[in-house]
Coordinates of C-alpha atoms in Angstrom, one line a residue:
M28 CA 9.0 -12.9 -4.7
I29 CA 5.4 -12.0 -4.4
Q30 CA 3.1 -14.9 -5.5
R31 CA 0.3 -14.2 -7.9
S32 CA -3.0 -16.0 -8.3
P33 CA -6.1 -15.0 -10.4
A34 CA -9.3 -13.7 -8.9
H35 CA -12.6 -15.4 -9.8
I36 CA -15.6 -13.1 -9.5
E37 CA -17.6 -10.9 -11.7
A38 CA -16.9 -7.3 -11.5
Q39 CA -18.6 -4.0 -12.7
L40 CA -17.1 -2.5 -15.8
S41 CA -15.9 1.1 -15.9
D42 CA -17.4 3.5 -18.4
D43 CA -14.1 4.0 -20.3
D44 CA -12.8 0.3 -20.2
N45 CA -14.6 -2.9 -21.0
R46 CA -12.1 -5.0 -19.0
S47 CA -13.0 -6.1 -15.4
W48 CA -10.6 -5.4 -12.6
Q49 CA -9.5 -9.0 -12.7
Q50 CA -8.6 -8.7 -16.4
L51 CA -6.8 -5.4 -15.7
L52 CA -4.9 -7.1 -12.9
S53 CA -4.0 -10.1 -15.2
D54 CA -3.0 -7.7 -18.0
S55 CA -0.5 -5.8 -15.8
I56 CA 2.9 -5.1 -17.3
T57 CA 5.4 -7.5 -16.0
S58 CA 8.3 -6.9 -18.4
P59 CA 10.8 -4.1 -17.9
R60 CA 11.3 -3.9 -21.7
E61 CA 7.6 -3.4 -22.2
L62 CA 7.3 -0.8 -19.5
L63 CA 10.1 1.3 -21.0
A64 CA 8.7 0.9 -24.5
R65 CA 5.2 2.0 -23.5
L66 CA 6.8 5.1 -21.9
D67 CA 9.1 6.0 -24.8
L68 CA 12.2 5.5 -22.7
P69 CA 15.4 4.4 -24.4
A70 CA 16.2 0.7 -23.8
D71 CA 19.9 1.3 -24.3
K72 CA 20.0 3.6 -21.3
W73 CA 17.5 2.0 -18.9
L74 CA 17.0 -1.8 -19.9
A75 CA 20.0 -3.4 -18.3
G76 CA 19.5 -1.8 -14.9
A77 CA 15.8 -2.4 -15.1
E78 CA 16.3 -6.1 -15.7
A79 CA 18.9 -6.4 -13.0
G80 CA 16.4 -5.0 -10.5
H81 CA 13.6 -7.0 -11.9
R82 CA 15.5 -10.3 -11.3
L83 CA 15.5 -9.4 -7.6
F84 CA 11.8 -8.2 -7.4
Q85 CA 9.5 -8.6 -10.4
T86 CA 7.9 -5.7 -12.2
R87 CA 4.2 -5.3 -11.9
V88 CA 2.4 -2.2 -13.2
P89 CA -1.4 -2.1 -14.0
E90 CA -2.5 -0.3 -17.1
P91 CA -4.6 2.4 -15.3
F92 CA -1.7 3.4 -13.2
L93 CA 0.6 3.4 -16.3
A94 CA -1.8 5.8 -18.0
R95 CA -1.1 8.5 -15.5
M96 CA 2.6 8.6 -16.2
E97 CA 4.3 11.1 -18.5
R98 CA 5.8 9.5 -21.5
G99 CA 9.5 10.2 -22.0
N100 CA 10.1 11.3 -18.4
A101 CA 12.2 8.8 -16.5
A102 CA 11.8 11.0 -13.4
D103 CA 8.0 10.8 -13.5
P104 CA 7.1 10.3 -9.7
L105 CA 4.7 7.5 -10.5
L106 CA 7.2 5.7 -12.8
R107 CA 10.0 6.1 -10.1
Q108 CA 7.9 4.0 -7.7
V109 CA 7.7 1.0 -10.0
L110 CA 10.7 1.1 -12.4
P111 CA 13.4 -1.5 -11.4
L112 CA 16.9 0.0 -11.3
N113 CA 20.3 -1.4 -11.1
L114 CA 20.7 0.5 -7.8
E115 CA 18.6 -2.3 -6.2
T116 CA 21.5 -4.8 -6.6
G117 CA 23.8 -2.7 -4.2
E118 CA 24.2 -3.2 -0.5
A119 CA 24.0 -0.5 2.2
E120 CA 24.7 -0.8 5.8
G121 CA 21.6 -1.0 7.9
F122 CA 19.3 -1.9 5.0
V123 CA 17.9 -5.4 5.7
S124 CA 15.4 -7.9 4.4
D125 CA 13.0 -7.6 7.3
P126 CA 13.4 -4.0 8.6
L127 CA 10.3 -4.2 10.9
E128 CA 11.3 -7.5 12.2
E129 CA 7.8 -8.9 11.4
D130 CA 9.2 -12.5 11.2
G131 CA 9.3 -12.5 15.1
A132 CA 5.8 -11.0 15.3
I133 CA 3.9 -13.9 13.5
Q134 CA 1.4 -15.3 16.1
T135 CA 0.0 -18.0 13.9
T136 CA 0.2 -18.6 10.2
G137 CA -1.1 -15.5 8.4
L138 CA -1.5 -13.4 11.6
I139 CA 1.0 -10.8 12.7
R140 CA 0.7 -9.2 16.1
K141 CA 2.8 -6.2 16.8
Y142 CA 0.4 -4.1 18.8
R143 CA -1.8 -4.8 21.8
S144 CA -5.2 -4.0 20.4
R145 CA -4.6 -4.7 16.6
A146 CA -3.8 -7.7 14.6
L147 CA -2.8 -7.9 11.0
L148 CA -4.2 -10.6 8.8
M149 CA -2.1 -11.5 5.8
V150 CA -5.0 -12.2 3.5
T151 CA -2.8 -12.7 0.4
G152 CA 0.7 -12.3 -0.9
Q153 CA -0.6 -10.9 -4.2
C154 CA -0.4 -7.2 -5.0
A155 CA -1.7 -5.3 -7.9
I156 CA 1.4 -3.3 -8.2
N157 CA 5.0 -3.9 -7.1
C158 CA 6.4 -0.7 -5.5
R159 CA 10.1 -0.9 -5.5
Y160 CA 10.5 0.5 -1.9
C161 CA 8.0 -2.2 -0.4
F162 CA 9.2 -3.1 3.0
R163 CA 7.9 -6.6 2.4
R164 CA 9.6 -7.2 -0.9
H165 CA 11.5 -10.0 0.8
F166 CA 8.6 -11.3 2.9
P167 CA 8.1 -15.2 2.9
Y168 CA 4.6 -15.2 1.6
D169 CA 4.6 -18.9 0.7
E170 CA 5.1 -19.7 4.4
Q171 CA 2.2 -17.6 5.5
R172 CA -0.3 -18.9 2.9
L173 CA -3.6 -19.6 4.7
G174 CA -5.2 -23.0 4.2
P175 CA -8.6 -23.9 5.7
A176 CA -7.1 -25.2 9.0
D177 CA -4.9 -22.0 9.2
R178 CA -8.0 -19.8 8.8
Q179 CA -9.7 -21.5 11.6
R180 CA -6.6 -21.1 13.9
V181 CA -6.7 -17.4 13.1
L182 CA -10.3 -17.1 14.1
D183 CA -9.6 -19.1 17.3
T184 CA -6.6 -16.9 18.2
L185 CA -8.6 -13.7 17.7
T186 CA -11.5 -15.1 19.7
A187 CA -9.3 -16.0 22.6
S188 CA -7.6 -12.5 22.6
P189 CA -10.2 -10.1 24.0
E190 CA -7.7 -7.2 24.0
I191 CA -7.8 -7.2 20.2
N192 CA -10.6 -4.9 18.9
E193 CA -9.3 -4.2 15.4
V194 CA -8.2 -6.6 12.6
I195 CA -6.3 -5.2 9.7
F196 CA -6.7 -6.9 6.3
S197 CA -3.2 -6.7 4.6
G198 CA -0.8 -8.7 2.5
G199 CA 0.1 -8.2 -0.3
D200 CA -3.0 -6.4 -1.0
P201 CA -6.3 -7.8 0.5
L202 CA -8.3 -6.5 -2.4
A203 CA -6.4 -8.5 -4.8
V204 CA -8.5 -11.6 -3.9
N205 CA -12.1 -12.2 -4.6
D206 CA -15.0 -10.6 -2.8
Q207 CA -16.5 -14.0 -1.7
L208 CA -13.4 -14.7 0.4
L209 CA -13.2 -11.2 1.7
S210 CA -16.9 -11.4 2.7
Q211 CA -16.4 -14.7 4.5
W212 CA -13.5 -13.2 6.5
A213 CA -15.4 -10.1 7.4
S214 CA -18.4 -12.0 8.5
A215 CA -16.4 -14.4 10.6
I216 CA -14.3 -11.7 12.2
S217 CA -17.1 -9.2 12.9
S218 CA -19.0 -11.9 14.7
I219 CA -16.3 -12.0 17.4
P220 CA -17.8 -9.9 20.2
H221 CA -14.8 -7.7 21.0
I222 CA -13.9 -6.8 17.4
R223 CA -15.0 -3.2 16.7
R224 CA -13.4 -2.5 13.4
I225 CA -12.0 -4.1 10.3
R226 CA -9.3 -2.1 8.6
L227 CA -8.2 -2.6 4.9
H228 CA -4.7 -1.6 3.9
T229 CA -4.9 -1.3 0.1
R230 CA -3.6 0.3 -3.0
L231 CA -6.0 -1.3 -5.5
P232 CA -8.7 1.4 -5.5
V233 CA -5.9 3.7 -6.7
V234 CA -4.0 1.7 -9.1
I235 CA -7.0 -0.1 -10.6
P236 CA -10.1 1.9 -9.7
Q237 CA -12.4 -0.6 -11.3
R238 CA -11.7 -2.8 -8.3
V239 CA -14.5 -0.7 -6.5
C240 CA -17.3 -2.9 -7.9
D241 CA -20.8 -3.8 -6.7
S242 CA -19.7 -7.1 -5.0
L243 CA -17.0 -5.2 -2.9
L244 CA -19.5 -2.5 -2.0
A245 CA -22.1 -5.1 -1.0
W246 CA -20.0 -7.0 1.5
I247 CA -18.7 -3.8 3.0
A248 CA -22.2 -2.5 3.4
N249 CA -23.2 -5.7 5.0
T250 CA -20.4 -5.8 7.6
P251 CA -21.8 -4.9 11.0
V252 CA -18.6 -3.4 12.4
Q253 CA -16.9 -0.2 11.1
V254 CA -14.9 -0.6 8.1
V255 CA -11.8 1.7 7.6
M256 CA -9.9 1.8 4.4
V257 CA -6.2 3.0 4.6
L258 CA -5.0 3.8 1.1
H259 CA -1.4 4.2 0.0
I260 CA -0.9 7.2 -2.2
N261 CA 2.4 9.0 -2.4
H262 CA 1.8 11.7 -5.1
A263 CA -1.1 13.9 -6.2
A264 CA -0.7 12.6 -9.8
E265 CA -2.0 9.2 -8.6
I266 CA -5.4 10.6 -8.1
D267 CA -7.4 11.0 -11.4
H268 CA -11.1 11.2 -12.3
S269 CA -11.6 7.4 -12.0
T270 CA -9.9 7.2 -8.7
R271 CA -12.0 10.0 -7.3
Q272 CA -15.2 8.2 -8.5
A273 CA -14.1 4.9 -6.9
L274 CA -13.3 6.7 -3.6
N275 CA -16.8 8.4 -3.7
Q276 CA -18.5 5.0 -4.0
L277 CA -16.6 3.8 -1.0
R278 CA -17.5 6.8 1.0
S279 CA -21.2 6.4 0.0
A280 CA -21.0 2.8 1.3
G281 CA -19.9 4.2 4.7
V282 CA -16.2 3.5 4.5
T283 CA -13.9 5.8 6.5
L284 CA -11.0 6.7 4.1
L285 CA -7.5 7.6 5.3
N286 CA -4.2 7.7 3.6
Q287 CA -0.7 6.8 4.5
S288 CA 2.3 7.8 2.4
V289 CA 6.0 7.1 2.5
I290 CA 8.5 9.9 2.0
L291 CA 10.5 8.8 -1.0
R292 CA 13.5 10.4 -2.7
G293 CA 12.6 11.6 -6.1
V294 CA 8.9 11.1 -5.6
N295 CA 7.6 13.4 -2.9
D296 CA 10.6 14.7 -1.1
N297 CA 9.7 18.4 -1.3
A298 CA 7.1 20.5 0.3
D299 CA 5.2 21.3 -2.9
A300 CA 4.5 17.7 -3.7
L301 CA 3.4 16.9 -0.2
E302 CA 1.1 20.0 0.0
N303 CA -0.4 19.1 -3.3
L304 CA -1.0 15.5 -2.2
S305 CA -2.8 16.5 1.0
E306 CA -5.1 18.9 -0.9
A307 CA -5.8 16.3 -3.6
L308 CA -6.6 13.7 -1.0
F309 CA -9.0 15.9 0.9
E310 CA -10.7 16.9 -2.4
A311 CA -11.2 13.2 -3.0
G312 CA -12.7 12.6 0.5
V313 CA -9.6 11.0 2.0
L314 CA -7.9 12.3 5.2
P315 CA -4.1 12.3 5.4
Y316 CA -3.1 10.0 8.2
Y317 CA 0.6 9.0 8.3
L318 CA 3.7 10.1 6.5
H319 CA 6.1 7.2 7.1
A320 CA 9.8 7.7 7.4
F321 CA 11.5 5.3 5.1
D322 CA 11.8 1.7 6.3
P323 CA 15.4 0.6 5.6
V324 CA 14.6 -2.4 3.3
A325 CA 17.4 -4.0 1.3
G326 CA 17.3 -3.0 -2.3
A327 CA 15.6 0.3 -1.8
Q328 CA 18.2 2.4 -0.2
H329 CA 18.1 5.0 -3.1
F330 CA 14.6 6.1 -1.8
D331 CA 15.8 6.9 1.7
V332 CA 15.2 10.5 3.0
P333 CA 16.9 11.2 6.4
D334 CA 14.6 12.1 9.3
E335 CA 16.2 15.6 9.6
E336 CA 15.1 16.4 6.1
A337 CA 11.6 14.9 6.6
R338 CA 11.2 17.1 9.8
L339 CA 11.9 20.2 7.8
L340 CA 9.4 19.3 5.1
V341 CA 6.6 18.6 7.5
R342 CA 7.4 21.8 9.4
E343 CA 7.0 23.6 6.1
L344 CA 3.6 21.9 5.6
L345 CA 2.4 23.2 9.0
S346 CA 2.9 26.7 7.6
R347 CA 1.0 26.0 4.4
L348 CA -1.9 23.8 5.4
P349 CA -4.5 23.5 8.1
G350 CA -3.5 21.0 10.8
F351 CA -6.0 18.3 9.8
L352 CA -4.3 18.1 6.3
V353 CA -0.8 17.6 7.8
P354 CA 0.0 13.8 8.1
R355 CA 1.7 12.7 11.2
L356 CA 5.4 12.0 10.5
V357 CA 6.2 8.6 12.1
R358 CA 8.6 5.8 12.1
E359 CA 7.9 2.1 12.8
I360 CA 10.4 0.8 15.2
P361 CA 10.4 -3.0 15.9
G362 CA 9.3 -3.8 19.4
K363 CA 7.7 -0.5 20.1
P364 CA 4.0 -0.5 21.2
A365 CA 3.0 1.9 18.5
K366 CA 4.2 4.0 15.6
T367 CA 6.8 6.4 16.9
P368 CA 6.1 10.1 16.0
I369 CA 9.2 12.0 14.8
D370 CA 9.7 15.1 16.8
L371 CA 9.2 18.0 14.3
F372 CA 11.0 20.5 16.5
S373 CA 14.0 18.6 17.5
T374 CA 16.8 20.7 18.9
G375 CA 19.1 19.0 16.5
L376 CA 17.8 21.0 13.6

C-alpha cells in the first residue's frame, strides 16, 4: 500500500480555488462510496466491487481530476483509471506483483539502477492519485524510505558512478513532497560533475495543477543542470485550462516537457483517443514521448491490450499525424539495457 505523508510548504493559490496544492492533496477522495456518490453512479451496482478492489489498493482521487469526469458515466476514461473494481481480485497467468523486476535492481536504499547512464531515485512512496494499473501498486515503499544516512549513501553512490549522467526523480510521485526537500536533492545531485540532467516523472501538474507554484518554479530555475519533466497523461480529457496554465509556467521556467502514456483497455485503446491525446499534448507544449505496452502487474489484467492490437493503433496514428506527434511504442523488459521498441511492421500482422 502506498504510504501517505503531508507536505509542509506554502503554495500559490489558483484563481478558481482558494486551497493550496497541499490542501487539495489532503482532501483527495479516498472512499469508493464517496467517489461513486460524487459521480452519480449507483452504489448497488458498483460499490461492492469498488470496495473489494480498494481493499487491495486504496482509492485516491484529487478533486481537480474528479472535476473533469462525466457524471453518470461509469465508462468515463478518467474514472476508469481510478475506480477500483472487483476484477482486481482475480488472478491471471503472467500477471505478477513486480512485473519489471525492480526489486533486483535496487542499488542502495531508494536508488534503482536498471540502465547504464540513468539512475532512478525513489524520492517518496506518496502519490497524488492511485492509478489502478500502476506497475508499482505492490512496491515495498516502506523498505525504500530514505533517512538521512540513506540520502548520503545515494549521493556517494552517484558520485562514485561516472557513467551515470542523468538522475530520475520518481516514486510514488516526487512532486508530492515539499519543495525544500526537492531543492536540496536537486542542488546536491547537480553538484556532481558528471550529472547532466535531472528528470522528474510526475502526474501532479496534471491531477493537481496548483502544484506548479512559485517555490517549485524557483528551485527548478535555480538548478544548474537541465531539468526534464516527463508527465503521465493517458487521455486528452485530462488536459484542461488549468493544466495548460501550469504547463506553460513550467515551460517558461525552462523545463523540457515530455509525456509517456500507457495503452489501456477502455481508456485510450482506439486511434481517435490516441490522436486526440497527441494533438492536445502538443497544443499544451508537451511532446509525446513513449506509449508503453501494458506492464503485466497483478490486479490490473483487465487493462491489458495485446501488442498486436497496439501495433495496429500506432500504425494508424502514423497515417494521421506528423511523425513528431507519434509516441514510440515500447515495452520494458526486465534485464534489457533500454526500453524495447515494438516493431510496428511485424510480419505477424
